[in-house]
Amino acid sequence: MNTHDYISGFLLGLSLIIAIGSQNAFVLKQGLKREHIFFVCLFCAVSDAVLISAGVGGFGAVTARYPQVVDIAKFAGVIFLLGYGLQSLYASMRVSHALTIDGQVVTSLKKALLLCFGFTWLNPHVYLDTLVLVGMVSTGASSKLTFAAGAVSASFFFFFALGYGARLLRPLFAKPKAWNILDGLVGILMLYLAWHLYQS
């Protein structure tokens, strides 16, 4: 295995997903709530793996030729982020917050994965990062397979570290007020991302 290609792929993959975004905020929140952490992290990581593999395999050329694919994801993403952002702001203003940190599951696995699907597959930046950018950079690697393995490893490492590492913040969220603040920040972030996505 070409160690240089693996490390290059790992660092590139990590740099593309480490920034705070809607998907990461959702994974963090699930980690704090202890709700379906494994499946949410696995869904995000596997989705990245599929997209990275497609990008390295040359699908980036397809999206470059048919940009309407990205445009469709863009407008769907704006609508999705607006809806979730407004919902989070509403939750932040509730007098009695429903979220707890005692392990009680308040969201079904199906709903969690559907939300995760929206944050992942309705984000056009995901396609630009994984299909186009990773695919383009991989052309300079001596082993595309090794490069892709590094990028995929970064996704698995990051999402599981974020999901399970969130428990370190649990003492901070022992009070319902902290959840209201988090919901408010998440709502503002989602609305900002929706606006930024619309402007891009």
PDB file of C-alpha atoms in Angstrom, residues 88-195:
ATOM      1  CA  SER A  88     -35.057  24.085  15.581  1.00  0.00           C
ATOM      2  CA  LEU A  89     -35.807  27.739  16.320  1.00  0.00           C
ATOM      3  CA  TYR A  90     -39.332  26.800  17.368  1.00  0.00           C
ATOM      4  CA  ALA A  91     -37.929  24.102  19.684  1.00  0.00           C
ATOM      5  CA  SER A  92     -35.491  26.607  21.221  1.00  0.00           C
ATOM      6  CA  MET A  93     -38.375  28.841  22.307  1.00  0.00           C
ATOM      7  CA  ARG A  94     -40.427  26.130  23.963  1.00  0.00           C
ATOM      8  CA  VAL A  95     -40.902  26.657  27.678  1.00  0.00           C
ATOM      9  CA  SER A  96     -40.605  22.962  28.523  1.00  0.00           C
ATOM     10  CA  HIS A  97     -37.957  21.339  26.424  1.00  0.00           C
ATOM     11  CA  ALA A  98     -38.600  17.707  25.480  1.00  0.00           C
ATOM     12  CA  LEU A  99     -34.980  16.640  25.115  1.00  0.00           C
ATOM     13  CA  THR A 100     -33.153  14.862  27.904  1.00  0.00           C
ATOM     14  CA  ILE A 101     -29.757  13.219  28.263  1.00  0.00           C
ATOM     15  CA  ASP A 102     -30.778  10.194  30.315  1.00  0.00           C
ATOM     16  CA  GLY A 103     -30.777   7.860  27.331  1.00  0.00           C
ATOM     17  CA  GLN A 104     -34.472   8.251  26.557  1.00  0.00           C
ATOM     18  CA  VAL A 105     -35.083   7.850  22.839  1.00  0.00           C
ATOM     19  CA  VAL A 106     -37.393  10.588  21.556  1.00  0.00           C
ATOM     20  CA  THR A 107     -36.684  10.167  17.850  1.00  0.00           C
ATOM     21  CA  SER A 108     -37.285   6.958  15.920  1.00  0.00           C
ATOM     22  CA  LEU A 109     -34.414   5.389  14.014  1.00  0.00           C
ATOM     23  CA  LYS A 110     -36.351   5.849  10.776  1.00  0.00           C
ATOM     24  CA  LYS A 111     -36.793   9.583  11.372  1.00  0.00           C
ATOM     25  CA  ALA A 112     -33.148  10.002  12.408  1.00  0.00           C
ATOM     26  CA  LEU A 113     -31.922   8.288   9.232  1.00  0.00           C
ATOM     27  CA  LEU A 114     -34.339  10.276   7.044  1.00  0.00           C
ATOM     28  CA  LEU A 115     -32.994  13.515   8.527  1.00  0.00           C
ATOM     29  CA  CYS A 116     -29.481  12.210   8.067  1.00  0.00           C
ATOM     30  CA  PHE A 117     -30.307  11.415   4.444  1.00  0.00           C
ATOM     31  CA  GLY A 118     -31.458  14.992   3.918  1.00  0.00           C
ATOM     32  CA  PHE A 119     -28.375  16.547   5.494  1.00  0.00           C
ATOM     33  CA  THR A 120     -26.115  14.272   3.462  1.00  0.00           C
ATOM     34  CA  TRP A 121     -27.652  13.771   0.029  1.00  0.00           C
ATOM     35  CA  LEU A 122     -29.478  17.107  -0.347  1.00  0.00           C
ATOM     36  CA  ASN A 123     -26.276  19.058   0.201  1.00  0.00           C
ATOM     37  CA  PRO A 124     -24.771  20.005  -3.186  1.00  0.00           C
ATOM     38  CA  HIS A 125     -21.457  20.814  -1.523  1.00  0.00           C
ATOM     39  CA  VAL A 126     -21.129  17.094  -0.758  1.00  0.00           C
ATOM     40  CA  TYR A 127     -21.160  16.367  -4.482  1.00  0.00           C
ATOM     41  CA  LEU A 128     -18.705  19.145  -5.260  1.00  0.00           C
ATOM     42  CA  ASP A 129     -16.344  18.013  -2.477  1.00  0.00           C
ATOM     43  CA  THR A 130     -16.468  14.250  -2.935  1.00  0.00           C
ATOM     44  CA  LEU A 131     -17.364  13.696  -6.582  1.00  0.00           C
ATOM     45  CA  VAL A 132     -15.520  16.617  -8.145  1.00  0.00           C
ATOM     46  CA  LEU A 133     -12.731  17.731  -5.800  1.00  0.00           C
ATOM     47  CA  VAL A 134     -11.693  14.342  -4.407  1.00  0.00           C
ATOM     48  CA  GLY A 135     -12.069  12.807  -7.850  1.00  0.00           C
ATOM     49  CA  MET A 136      -9.896  15.507  -9.384  1.00  0.00           C
ATOM     50  CA  VAL A 137      -7.166  15.337  -6.716  1.00  0.00           C
ATOM     51  CA  SER A 138      -7.089  11.536  -6.928  1.00  0.00           C
ATOM     52  CA  THR A 139      -5.850  11.769 -10.517  1.00  0.00           C
ATOM     53  CA  GLY A 140      -2.453  12.817  -9.139  1.00  0.00           C
ATOM     54  CA  ALA A 141      -2.149   9.741  -6.910  1.00  0.00           C
ATOM     55  CA  SER A 142      -0.091   6.771  -7.989  1.00  0.00           C
ATOM     56  CA  SER A 143      -2.780   4.501  -6.531  1.00  0.00           C
ATOM     57  CA  LYS A 144      -6.347   5.797  -6.716  1.00  0.00           C
ATOM     58  CA  LEU A 145      -7.588   2.874  -4.636  1.00  0.00           C
ATOM     59  CA  THR A 146      -5.204   3.706  -1.785  1.00  0.00           C
ATOM     60  CA  PHE A 147      -6.055   7.405  -2.008  1.00  0.00           C
ATOM     61  CA  ALA A 148      -9.771   6.615  -1.848  1.00  0.00           C
ATOM     62  CA  ALA A 149      -9.201   4.285   1.121  1.00  0.00           C
ATOM     63  CA  GLY A 150      -7.513   7.140   2.977  1.00  0.00           C
ATOM     64  CA  ALA A 151     -10.376   9.556   2.272  1.00  0.00           C
ATOM     65  CA  VAL A 152     -12.980   6.967   3.301  1.00  0.00           C
ATOM     66  CA  SER A 153     -11.045   6.215   6.505  1.00  0.00           C
ATOM     67  CA  ALA A 154     -11.131   9.915   7.378  1.00  0.00           C
ATOM     68  CA  SER A 155     -14.927   9.938   7.122  1.00  0.00           C
ATOM     69  CA  PHE A 156     -15.326   6.912   9.387  1.00  0.00           C
ATOM     70  CA  PHE A 157     -12.846   8.326  11.901  1.00  0.00           C
ATOM     71  CA  PHE A 158     -14.424  11.779  12.004  1.00  0.00           C
ATOM     72  CA  PHE A 159     -18.094  10.854  12.232  1.00  0.00           C
ATOM     73  CA  PHE A 160     -17.645   8.184  14.908  1.00  0.00           C
ATOM     74  CA  ALA A 161     -15.308  10.455  16.899  1.00  0.00           C
ATOM     75  CA  LEU A 162     -17.871  13.270  16.691  1.00  0.00           C
ATOM     76  CA  GLY A 163     -20.862  11.088  17.545  1.00  0.00           C
ATOM     77  CA  TYR A 164     -19.323   9.242  20.482  1.00  0.00           C
ATOM     78  CA  GLY A 165     -17.102  12.125  21.593  1.00  0.00           C
ATOM     79  CA  ALA A 166     -20.173  14.298  22.138  1.00  0.00           C
ATOM     80  CA  ARG A 167     -20.691  12.551  25.478  1.00  0.00           C
ATOM     81  CA  LEU A 168     -17.852  14.662  26.878  1.00  0.00           C
ATOM     82  CA  LEU A 169     -20.225  17.640  26.620  1.00  0.00           C
ATOM     83  CA  ARG A 170     -23.109  15.863  28.354  1.00  0.00           C
ATOM     84  CA  PRO A 171     -22.579  17.535  31.775  1.00  0.00           C
ATOM     85  CA  LEU A 172     -23.066  20.890  30.059  1.00  0.00           C
ATOM     86  CA  PHE A 173     -26.418  19.744  28.691  1.00  0.00           C
ATOM     87  CA  ALA A 174     -27.799  18.449  31.991  1.00  0.00           C
ATOM     88  CA  LYS A 175     -30.042  21.525  32.081  1.00  0.00           C
ATOM     89  CA  PRO A 176     -32.936  21.930  29.595  1.00  0.00           C
ATOM     90  CA  LYS A 177     -31.881  25.551  29.012  1.00  0.00           C
ATOM     91  CA  ALA A 178     -28.661  24.330  27.398  1.00  0.00           C
ATOM     92  CA  TRP A 179     -30.732  22.351  24.886  1.00  0.00           C
ATOM     93  CA  ASN A 180     -32.766  25.467  24.095  1.00  0.00           C
ATOM     94  CA  ILE A 181     -29.559  27.359  23.377  1.00  0.00           C
ATOM     95  CA  LEU A 182     -28.229  24.504  21.226  1.00  0.00           C
ATOM     96  CA  ASP A 183     -31.484  24.334  19.273  1.00  0.00           C
ATOM     97  CA  GLY A 184     -31.336  28.091  18.734  1.00  0.00           C
ATOM     98  CA  LEU A 185     -27.748  27.947  17.480  1.00  0.00           C
ATOM     99  CA  VAL A 186     -28.530  24.984  15.221  1.00  0.00           C
ATOM    100  CA  GLY A 187     -31.584  26.802  13.851  1.00  0.00           C
ATOM    101  CA  ILE A 188     -29.561  29.934  13.082  1.00  0.00           C
ATOM    102  CA  LEU A 189     -26.832  27.814  11.485  1.00  0.00           C
ATOM    103  CA  MET A 190     -29.347  25.990   9.283  1.00  0.00           C
ATOM    104  CA  LEU A 191     -30.965  29.243   8.120  1.00  0.00           C
ATOM    105  CA  TYR A 192     -27.546  30.731   7.392  1.00  0.00           C
ATOM    106  CA  LEU A 193     -26.523  27.652   5.408  1.00  0.00           C
ATOM    107  CA  ALA A 194     -29.807  27.793   3.492  1.00  0.00           C
ATOM    108  CA  TRP A 195     -29.171  31.448   2.624  1.00  0.00           C
TER     109      TRP A 195
END
